[in-house]
mmCIF file of C-alpha atoms in Angstrom:
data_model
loop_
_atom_site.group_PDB
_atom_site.id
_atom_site.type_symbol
_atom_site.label_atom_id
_atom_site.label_comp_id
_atom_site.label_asym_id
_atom_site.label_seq_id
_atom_site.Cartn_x
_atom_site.Cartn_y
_atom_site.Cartn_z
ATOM 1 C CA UNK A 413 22.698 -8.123 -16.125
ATOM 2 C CA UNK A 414 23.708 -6.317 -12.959
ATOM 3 C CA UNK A 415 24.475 -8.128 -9.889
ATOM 4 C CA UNK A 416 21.849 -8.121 -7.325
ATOM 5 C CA UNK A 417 22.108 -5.237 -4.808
ATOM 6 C CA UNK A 418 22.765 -7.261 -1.676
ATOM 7 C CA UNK A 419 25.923 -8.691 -3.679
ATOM 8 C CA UNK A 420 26.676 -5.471 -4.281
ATOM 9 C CA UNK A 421 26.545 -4.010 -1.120
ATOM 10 C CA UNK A 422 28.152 -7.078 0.264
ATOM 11 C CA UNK A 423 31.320 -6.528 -1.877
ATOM 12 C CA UNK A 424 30.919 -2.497 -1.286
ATOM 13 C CA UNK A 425 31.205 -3.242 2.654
ATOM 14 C CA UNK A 426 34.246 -5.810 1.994
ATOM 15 C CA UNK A 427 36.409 -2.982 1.022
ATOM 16 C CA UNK A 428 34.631 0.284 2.520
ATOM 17 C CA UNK A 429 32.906 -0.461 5.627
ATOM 18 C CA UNK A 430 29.147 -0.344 6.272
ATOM 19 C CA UNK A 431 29.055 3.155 6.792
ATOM 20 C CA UNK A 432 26.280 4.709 4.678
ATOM 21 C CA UNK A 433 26.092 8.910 5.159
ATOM 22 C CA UNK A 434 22.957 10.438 4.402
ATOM 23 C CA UNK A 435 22.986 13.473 1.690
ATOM 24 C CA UNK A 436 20.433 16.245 3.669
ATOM 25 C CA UNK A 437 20.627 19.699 2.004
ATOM 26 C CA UNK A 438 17.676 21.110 4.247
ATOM 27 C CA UNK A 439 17.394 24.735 5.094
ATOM 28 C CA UNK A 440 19.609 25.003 8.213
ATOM 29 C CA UNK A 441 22.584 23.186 6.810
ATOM 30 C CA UNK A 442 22.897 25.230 4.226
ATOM 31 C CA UNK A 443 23.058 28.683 6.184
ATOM 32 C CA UNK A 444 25.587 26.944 8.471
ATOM 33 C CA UNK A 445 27.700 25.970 4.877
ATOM 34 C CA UNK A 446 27.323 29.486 4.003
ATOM 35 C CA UNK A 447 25.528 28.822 1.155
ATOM 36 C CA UNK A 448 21.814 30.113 -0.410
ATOM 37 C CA UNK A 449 18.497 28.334 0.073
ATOM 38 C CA UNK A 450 18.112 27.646 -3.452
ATOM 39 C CA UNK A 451 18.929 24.839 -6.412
ATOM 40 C CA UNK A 452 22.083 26.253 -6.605
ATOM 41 C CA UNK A 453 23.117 25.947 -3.021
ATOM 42 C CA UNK A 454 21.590 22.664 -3.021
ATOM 43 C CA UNK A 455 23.767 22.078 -6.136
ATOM 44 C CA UNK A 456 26.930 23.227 -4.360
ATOM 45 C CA UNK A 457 26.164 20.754 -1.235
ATOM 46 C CA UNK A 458 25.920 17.996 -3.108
ATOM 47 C CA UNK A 459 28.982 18.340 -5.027
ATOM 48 C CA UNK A 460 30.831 18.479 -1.976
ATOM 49 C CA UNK A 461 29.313 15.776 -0.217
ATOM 50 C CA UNK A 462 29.905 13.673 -3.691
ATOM 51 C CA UNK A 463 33.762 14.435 -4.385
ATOM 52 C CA UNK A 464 34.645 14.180 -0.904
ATOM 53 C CA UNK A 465 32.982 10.777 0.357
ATOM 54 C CA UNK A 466 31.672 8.869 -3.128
ATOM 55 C CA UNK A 467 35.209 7.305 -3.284
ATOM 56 C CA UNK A 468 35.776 5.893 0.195
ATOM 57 C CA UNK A 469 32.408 5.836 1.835
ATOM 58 C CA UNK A 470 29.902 2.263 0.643
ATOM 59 C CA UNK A 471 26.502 3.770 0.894
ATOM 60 C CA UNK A 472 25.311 7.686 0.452
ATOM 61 C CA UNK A 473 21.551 7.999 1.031
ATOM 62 C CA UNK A 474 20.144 11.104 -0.309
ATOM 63 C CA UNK A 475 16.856 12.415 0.780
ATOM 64 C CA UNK A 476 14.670 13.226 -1.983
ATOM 65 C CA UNK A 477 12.942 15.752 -0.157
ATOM 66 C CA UNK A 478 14.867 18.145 -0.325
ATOM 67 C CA UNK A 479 15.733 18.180 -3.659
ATOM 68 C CA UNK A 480 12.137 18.354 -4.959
ATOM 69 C CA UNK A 481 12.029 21.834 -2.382
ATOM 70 C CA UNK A 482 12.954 23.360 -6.141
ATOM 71 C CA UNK A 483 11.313 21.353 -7.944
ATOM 72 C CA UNK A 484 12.919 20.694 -11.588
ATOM 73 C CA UNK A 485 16.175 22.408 -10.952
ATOM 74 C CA UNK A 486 16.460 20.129 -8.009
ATOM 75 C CA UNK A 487 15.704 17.493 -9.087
ATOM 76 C CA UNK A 488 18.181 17.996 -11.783
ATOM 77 C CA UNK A 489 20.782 18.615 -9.108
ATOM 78 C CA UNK A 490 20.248 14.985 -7.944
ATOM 79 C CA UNK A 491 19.997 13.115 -11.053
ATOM 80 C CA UNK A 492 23.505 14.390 -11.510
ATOM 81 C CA UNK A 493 24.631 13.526 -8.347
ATOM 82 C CA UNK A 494 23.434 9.902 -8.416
ATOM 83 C CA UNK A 495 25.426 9.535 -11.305
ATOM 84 C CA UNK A 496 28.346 11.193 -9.861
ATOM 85 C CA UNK A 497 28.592 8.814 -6.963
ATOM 86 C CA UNK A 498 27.713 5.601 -8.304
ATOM 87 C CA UNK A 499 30.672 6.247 -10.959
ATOM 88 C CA UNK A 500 33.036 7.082 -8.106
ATOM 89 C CA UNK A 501 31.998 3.448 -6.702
ATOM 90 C CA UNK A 502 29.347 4.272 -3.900
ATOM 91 C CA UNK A 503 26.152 2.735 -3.763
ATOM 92 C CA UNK A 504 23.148 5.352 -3.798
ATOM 93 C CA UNK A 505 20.164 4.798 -1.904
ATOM 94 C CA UNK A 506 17.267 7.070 -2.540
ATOM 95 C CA UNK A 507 15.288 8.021 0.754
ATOM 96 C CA UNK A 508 12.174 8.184 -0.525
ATOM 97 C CA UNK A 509 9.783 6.352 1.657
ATOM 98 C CA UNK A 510 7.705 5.195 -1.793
ATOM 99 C CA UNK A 511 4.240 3.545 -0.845
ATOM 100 C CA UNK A 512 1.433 2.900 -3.199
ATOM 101 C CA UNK A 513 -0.521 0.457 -5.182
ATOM 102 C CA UNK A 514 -0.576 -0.801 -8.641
ATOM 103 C CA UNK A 515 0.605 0.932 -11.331
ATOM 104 C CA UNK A 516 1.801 4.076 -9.245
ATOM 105 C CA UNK A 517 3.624 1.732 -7.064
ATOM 106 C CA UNK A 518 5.403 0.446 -10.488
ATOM 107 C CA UNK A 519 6.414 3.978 -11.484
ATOM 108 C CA UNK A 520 8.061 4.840 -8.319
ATOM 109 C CA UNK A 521 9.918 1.530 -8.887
ATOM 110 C CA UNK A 522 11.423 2.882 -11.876
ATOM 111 C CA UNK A 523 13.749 4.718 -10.516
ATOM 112 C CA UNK A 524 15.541 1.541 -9.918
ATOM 113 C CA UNK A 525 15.970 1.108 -14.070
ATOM 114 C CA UNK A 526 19.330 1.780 -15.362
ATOM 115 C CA UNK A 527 17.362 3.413 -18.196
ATOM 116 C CA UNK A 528 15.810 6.129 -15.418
ATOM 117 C CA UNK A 529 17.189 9.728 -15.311
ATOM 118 C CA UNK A 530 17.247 9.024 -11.436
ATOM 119 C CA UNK A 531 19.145 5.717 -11.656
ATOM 120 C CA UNK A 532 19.702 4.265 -8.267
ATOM 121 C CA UNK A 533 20.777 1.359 -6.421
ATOM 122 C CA UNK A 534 18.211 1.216 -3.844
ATOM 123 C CA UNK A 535 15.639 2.414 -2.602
ATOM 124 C CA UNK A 536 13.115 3.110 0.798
ATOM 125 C CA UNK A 537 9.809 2.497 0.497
ATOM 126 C CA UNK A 538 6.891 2.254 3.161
ATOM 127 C CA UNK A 539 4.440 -0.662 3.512
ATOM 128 C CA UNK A 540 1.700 0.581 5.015
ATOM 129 C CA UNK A 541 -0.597 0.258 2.281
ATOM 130 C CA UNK A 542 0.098 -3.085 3.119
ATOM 131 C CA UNK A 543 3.114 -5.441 2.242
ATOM 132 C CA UNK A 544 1.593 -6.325 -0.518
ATOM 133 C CA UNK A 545 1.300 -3.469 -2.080
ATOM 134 C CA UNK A 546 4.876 -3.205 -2.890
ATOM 135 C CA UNK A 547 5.623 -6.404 -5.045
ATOM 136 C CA UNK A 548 5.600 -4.088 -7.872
ATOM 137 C CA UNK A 549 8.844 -2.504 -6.812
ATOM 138 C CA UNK A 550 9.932 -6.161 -5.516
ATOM 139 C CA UNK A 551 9.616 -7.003 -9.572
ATOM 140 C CA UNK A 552 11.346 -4.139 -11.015
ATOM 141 C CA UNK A 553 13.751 -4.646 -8.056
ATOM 142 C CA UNK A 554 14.673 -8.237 -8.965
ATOM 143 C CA UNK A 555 14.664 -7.539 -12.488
ATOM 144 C CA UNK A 556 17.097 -4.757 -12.501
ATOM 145 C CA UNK A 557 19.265 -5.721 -9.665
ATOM 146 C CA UNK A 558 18.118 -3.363 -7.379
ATOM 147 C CA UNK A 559 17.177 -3.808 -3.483
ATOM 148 C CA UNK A 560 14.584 -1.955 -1.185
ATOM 149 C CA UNK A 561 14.543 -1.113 2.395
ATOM 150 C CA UNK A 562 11.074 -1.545 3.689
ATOM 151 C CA UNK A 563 10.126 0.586 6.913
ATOM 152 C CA UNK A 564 9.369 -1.613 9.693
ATOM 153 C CA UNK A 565 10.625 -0.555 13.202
ATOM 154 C CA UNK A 566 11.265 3.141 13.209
ATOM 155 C CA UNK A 567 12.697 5.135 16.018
ATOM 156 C CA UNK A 568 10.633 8.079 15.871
ATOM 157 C CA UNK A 569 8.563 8.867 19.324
ATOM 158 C CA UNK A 570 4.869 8.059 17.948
ATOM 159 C CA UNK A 571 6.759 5.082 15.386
ATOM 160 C CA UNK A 572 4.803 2.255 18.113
ATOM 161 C CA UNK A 573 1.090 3.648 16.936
ATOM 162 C CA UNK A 574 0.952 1.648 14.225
ATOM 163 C CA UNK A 575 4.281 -0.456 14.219
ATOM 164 C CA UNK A 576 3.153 -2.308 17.360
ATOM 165 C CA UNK A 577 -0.494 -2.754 16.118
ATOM 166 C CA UNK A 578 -1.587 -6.534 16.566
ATOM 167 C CA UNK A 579 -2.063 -8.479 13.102
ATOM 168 C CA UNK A 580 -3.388 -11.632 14.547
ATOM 169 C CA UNK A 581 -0.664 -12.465 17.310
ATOM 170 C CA UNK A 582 2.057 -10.325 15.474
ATOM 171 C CA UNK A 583 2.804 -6.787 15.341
ATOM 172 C CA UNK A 584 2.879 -4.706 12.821
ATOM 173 C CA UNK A 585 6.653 -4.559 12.200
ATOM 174 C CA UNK A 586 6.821 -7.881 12.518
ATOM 175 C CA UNK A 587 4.290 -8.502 9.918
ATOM 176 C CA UNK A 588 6.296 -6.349 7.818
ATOM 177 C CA UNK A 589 9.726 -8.383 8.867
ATOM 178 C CA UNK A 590 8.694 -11.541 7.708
ATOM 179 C CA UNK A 591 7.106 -10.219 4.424
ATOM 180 C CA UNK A 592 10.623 -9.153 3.298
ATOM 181 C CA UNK A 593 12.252 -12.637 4.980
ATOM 182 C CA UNK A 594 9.754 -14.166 2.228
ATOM 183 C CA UNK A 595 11.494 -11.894 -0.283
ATOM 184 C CA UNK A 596 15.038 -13.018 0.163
ATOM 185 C CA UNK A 597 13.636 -16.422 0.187
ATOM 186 C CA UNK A 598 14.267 -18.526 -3.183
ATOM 187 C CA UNK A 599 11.018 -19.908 -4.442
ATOM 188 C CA UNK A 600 8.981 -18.093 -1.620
ATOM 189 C CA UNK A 601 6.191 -16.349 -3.591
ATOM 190 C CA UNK A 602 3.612 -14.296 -2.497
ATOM 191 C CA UNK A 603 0.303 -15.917 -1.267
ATOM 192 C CA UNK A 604 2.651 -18.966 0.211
ATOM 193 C CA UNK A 605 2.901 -19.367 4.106
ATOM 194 C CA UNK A 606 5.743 -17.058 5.438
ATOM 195 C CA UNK A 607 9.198 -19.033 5.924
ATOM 196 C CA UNK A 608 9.844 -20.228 9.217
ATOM 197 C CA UNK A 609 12.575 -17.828 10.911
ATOM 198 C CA UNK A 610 14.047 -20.662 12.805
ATOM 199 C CA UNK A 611 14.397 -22.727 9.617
ATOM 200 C CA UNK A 612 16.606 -19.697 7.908
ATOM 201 C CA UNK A 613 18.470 -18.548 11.393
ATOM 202 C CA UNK A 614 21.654 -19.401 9.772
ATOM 203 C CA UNK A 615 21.371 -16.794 6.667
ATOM 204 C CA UNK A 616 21.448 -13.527 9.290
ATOM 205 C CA UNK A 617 25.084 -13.686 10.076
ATOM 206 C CA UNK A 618 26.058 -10.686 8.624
ATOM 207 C CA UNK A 619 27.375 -9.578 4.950
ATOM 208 C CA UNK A 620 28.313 -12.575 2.276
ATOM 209 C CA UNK A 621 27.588 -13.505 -1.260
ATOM 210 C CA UNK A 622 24.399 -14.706 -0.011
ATOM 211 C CA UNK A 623 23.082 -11.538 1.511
ATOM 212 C CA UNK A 624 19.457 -10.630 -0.262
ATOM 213 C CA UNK A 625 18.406 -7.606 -1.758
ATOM 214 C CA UNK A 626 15.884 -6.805 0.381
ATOM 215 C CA UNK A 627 16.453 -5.452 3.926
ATOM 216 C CA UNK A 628 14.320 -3.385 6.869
ATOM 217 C CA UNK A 629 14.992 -0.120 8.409
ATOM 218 C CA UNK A 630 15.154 -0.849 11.895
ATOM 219 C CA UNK A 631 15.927 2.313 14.267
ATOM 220 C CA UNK A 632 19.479 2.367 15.904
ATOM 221 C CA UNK A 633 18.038 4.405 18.918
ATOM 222 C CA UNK A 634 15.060 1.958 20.155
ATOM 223 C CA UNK A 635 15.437 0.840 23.958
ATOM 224 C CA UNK A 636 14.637 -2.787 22.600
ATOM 225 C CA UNK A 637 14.854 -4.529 19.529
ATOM 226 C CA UNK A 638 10.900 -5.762 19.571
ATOM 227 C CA UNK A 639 10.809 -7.696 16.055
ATOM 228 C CA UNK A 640 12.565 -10.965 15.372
ATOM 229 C CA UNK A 641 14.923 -10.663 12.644
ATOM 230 C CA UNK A 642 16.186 -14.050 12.652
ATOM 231 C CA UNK A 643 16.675 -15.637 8.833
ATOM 232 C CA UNK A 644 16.274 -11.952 7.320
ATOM 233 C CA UNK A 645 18.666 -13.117 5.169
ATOM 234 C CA UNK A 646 18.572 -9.147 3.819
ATOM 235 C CA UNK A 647 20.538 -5.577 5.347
ATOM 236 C CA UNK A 648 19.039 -3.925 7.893
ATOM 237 C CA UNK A 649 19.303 0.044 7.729
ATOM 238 C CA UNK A 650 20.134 1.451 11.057
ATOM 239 C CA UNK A 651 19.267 5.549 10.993
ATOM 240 C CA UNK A 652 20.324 7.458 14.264
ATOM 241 C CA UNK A 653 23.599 7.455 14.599
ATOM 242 C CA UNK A 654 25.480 10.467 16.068
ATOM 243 C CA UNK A 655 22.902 13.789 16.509
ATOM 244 C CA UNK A 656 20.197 11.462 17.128
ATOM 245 C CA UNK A 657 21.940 10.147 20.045
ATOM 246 C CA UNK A 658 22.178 6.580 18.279
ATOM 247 C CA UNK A 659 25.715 5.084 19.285
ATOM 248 C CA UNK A 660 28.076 1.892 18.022
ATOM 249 C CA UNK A 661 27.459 0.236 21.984
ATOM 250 C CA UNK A 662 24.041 0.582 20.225
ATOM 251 C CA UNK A 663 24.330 -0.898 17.138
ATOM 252 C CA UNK A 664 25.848 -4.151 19.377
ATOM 253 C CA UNK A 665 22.958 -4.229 21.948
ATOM 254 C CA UNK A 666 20.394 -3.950 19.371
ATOM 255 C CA UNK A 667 21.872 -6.354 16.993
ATOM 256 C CA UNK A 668 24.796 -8.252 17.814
ATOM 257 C CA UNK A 669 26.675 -9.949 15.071
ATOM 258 C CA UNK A 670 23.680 -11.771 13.345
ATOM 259 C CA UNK A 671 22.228 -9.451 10.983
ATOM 260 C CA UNK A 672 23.867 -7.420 8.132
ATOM 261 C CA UNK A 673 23.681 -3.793 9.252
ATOM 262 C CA UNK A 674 24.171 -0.657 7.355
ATOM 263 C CA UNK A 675 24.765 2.081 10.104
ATOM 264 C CA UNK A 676 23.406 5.329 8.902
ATOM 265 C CA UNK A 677 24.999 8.736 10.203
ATOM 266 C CA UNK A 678 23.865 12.249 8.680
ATOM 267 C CA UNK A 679 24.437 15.254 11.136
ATOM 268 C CA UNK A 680 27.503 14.129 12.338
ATOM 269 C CA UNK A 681 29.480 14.002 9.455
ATOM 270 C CA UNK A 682 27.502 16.734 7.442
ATOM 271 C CA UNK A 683 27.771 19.019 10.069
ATOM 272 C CA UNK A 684 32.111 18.763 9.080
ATOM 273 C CA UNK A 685 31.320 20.620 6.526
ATOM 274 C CA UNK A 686 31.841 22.490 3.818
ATOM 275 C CA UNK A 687 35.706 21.612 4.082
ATOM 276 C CA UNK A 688 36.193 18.457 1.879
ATOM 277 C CA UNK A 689 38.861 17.377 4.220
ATOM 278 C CA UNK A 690 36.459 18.145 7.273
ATOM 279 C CA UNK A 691 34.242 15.599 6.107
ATOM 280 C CA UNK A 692 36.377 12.618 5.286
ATOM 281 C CA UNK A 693 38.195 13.135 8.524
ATOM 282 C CA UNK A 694 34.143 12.840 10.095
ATOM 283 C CA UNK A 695 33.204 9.891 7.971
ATOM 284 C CA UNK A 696 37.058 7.927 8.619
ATOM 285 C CA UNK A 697 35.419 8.565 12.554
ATOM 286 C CA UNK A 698 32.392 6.718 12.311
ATOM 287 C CA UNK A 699 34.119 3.812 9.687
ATOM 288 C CA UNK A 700 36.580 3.440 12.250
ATOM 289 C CA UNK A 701 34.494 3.031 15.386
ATOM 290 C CA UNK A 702 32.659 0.694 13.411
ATOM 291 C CA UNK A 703 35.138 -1.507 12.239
ATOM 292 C CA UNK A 704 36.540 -1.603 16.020
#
C-alpha cells in the first residue's frame, strides 16, 4: 500500500524544502509566455513548469480550473502532467476546492485512486456543506494514502463572512480546525467529542514521521492568525506568498515553528517564465529564503 501522504510529504520536505509552486495557466500568463489561449498553449505551460521544477521542487499545486477552460483536451493536458511530475518525484496537489455530499462527494474523492486517470496525491476540498460532508473523501483518502487540505481560514477580503460565523462559542474556521485535528487523531471517529488541542499540543511541531494526512489552508497574508491550531497534528497550506504580498517574516509571525507549513508561491515564480532556467533560478529564491 502507499505510504500515507503526510509521510510522504514529510520525507518530500526532508530533501526539497516546503516550497509547493502552484501550476496557473490562466489567460494573462499565457500572452505574457507568448503562447495561445488554447489546450495547446495550456499544454506547452505545463510542460515547462513540469521539466523545469518536478525534480527539485516538493509540492506543485495545479489549479484545475484552468484546465477544464477546454474542457477534454484540457483535461487531458493535466492528466499527463500529474503523471509527469509525480514520476519526476514531486508531490501533486490538485486545487480543486471539492465540496459535496454523499455519493458526489465520493466521486470527487476518486481522484485520489491510483487507478484514476487524474491520479493525485492530494487534494483541496471545501467544507462548507459542513465538515461532515467530506468523510467520504476522508475514506478514500485513508484508504489510498492520500491527504486533503480542508479550507478553513482564507485570506481573501470577504473570507471573515462566513469563516468567523459563531458555531456555538467557536467560529467557523475553527469549527473546521478541529474537525480535521479529529482526523489526524488515531481512534477519533466521527460523532466522538473533538480531541482536546491542549492534550495533542506536542504533535504541531513541524514535519516528522508522525505528521497526518490531513492539513488546513490557512492564508499567509491574514493580519492575525484567529484559529487555534494547536495539536493539528496535519500541514497547513499557506497561499500568498510573493504577488499577493504574503512574505517569509509572515510565514514566522503567523506561525512560528509549531505547525508543519507548506508555503505556497504562484506569480512569483511563474511569472520567470517561459525560460526553464528562469524558473528554477525563481523557485531556488523562495526555497532558499525559506530554509534561512
Amino acid at each position: 500500500m502507499t505510504a500515507p501522504f503526510g509521510q510522504r510529504l514529510a520525507d518530500a520536505v526532508a530533501s526539497r524544502g516546503p516550497l509547493c509552486v502552484g501550476i496557473d495557466p490562466h489567460a494573462a500568463l499565457l500572452d505574457a509566455w507568448g503562447l495561445p489561449d488554447s489546450a495547446a498553449g495550456v499544454a506547452r505551460f505545463t510542460d515547462a513548469v513540469v521539466d523545469a521544477l518536478a525534480g527539485s521542487v516538493a509540492v506543485l499545486k495545479p489549479q484545475i480550473a484552468f484546465y477544464e477552460r477546454f474542457g477534454s483536451r484540457g483535461l487531458a493536458v493535466l492528466e499527463e502532467g500529474v503523471a509527469r511530475a509525480r514520476a519526476a518525484g514531486a508531490l501533486v496537489l490538485l486545487d480543486a476546492k471539492r465540496g459535496d455530499i454523499g455519493s458526489t462527494m465520493a466521486a470527487y474523492a476518486d481522484q485520489l485512486r491510483p487507478d484514476h486517470p487524474l491520479a493525485v496525491d492530494a487534494m483541496t476540498v471545501s467544507p462548507y456543506l459542513g465538515p461532515g460532508s467530506l468523510q467520504p473523501a476522508v475514506d478514500t483518502a485513508r484508504q489510498h494514502g492520500g491527504g486533503l487540505f480542508v479550507l478553513a481560514r482564507t485570506s481573501n477580503p470577504d473570507a471573515g463572512t462566513l469563516q468567523h460565523a459563531l458555531v456555538g462559542e467557536r467560529s467557523a474556521a475553527q469549527v473546521v480546525v478541529d474537525t480535521v485535528r479529529g482526523w489526524n487523531t488515531p481512534g477519533w471517529v466521527v460523532g466522538d467529542p473533538l480531541p482536546d488541542p491542549g492534550a495533542l499540543r506536542d504533535l504541531a511541531t513541524g514535519f516528522g514521521p508522525s505528521t497526518g494526512s490531513f492539513g488546513v489552508v490557512v492564508g499567509a497574508t491574514l493580519r492575525d492568525l484567529d484559529v487555534d491550531l494547536s495539536g493539528l497534528g496535519g500541514p497547513v497550506l499557506a497561499p500568498g506568498l510573493g504577488a499577493q504580498g504574503g512574505t517569509v517574516a509572515d510565514l514566522r509571525r503567523l506561525f512560528g515553528d509549531r505547525a508543519a507549513v507548506v508555503p505556497t508561491v504562484s506569480r512569483d515564480v511563474l511569472g520567470a517564465g517561459p525560460d526553464a532556467t528562469a524558473l528554477r533560478v525563481a523557485a531556488e529564491r523562495w526555497a532558499e529564503a525559506l530554509a534561512a
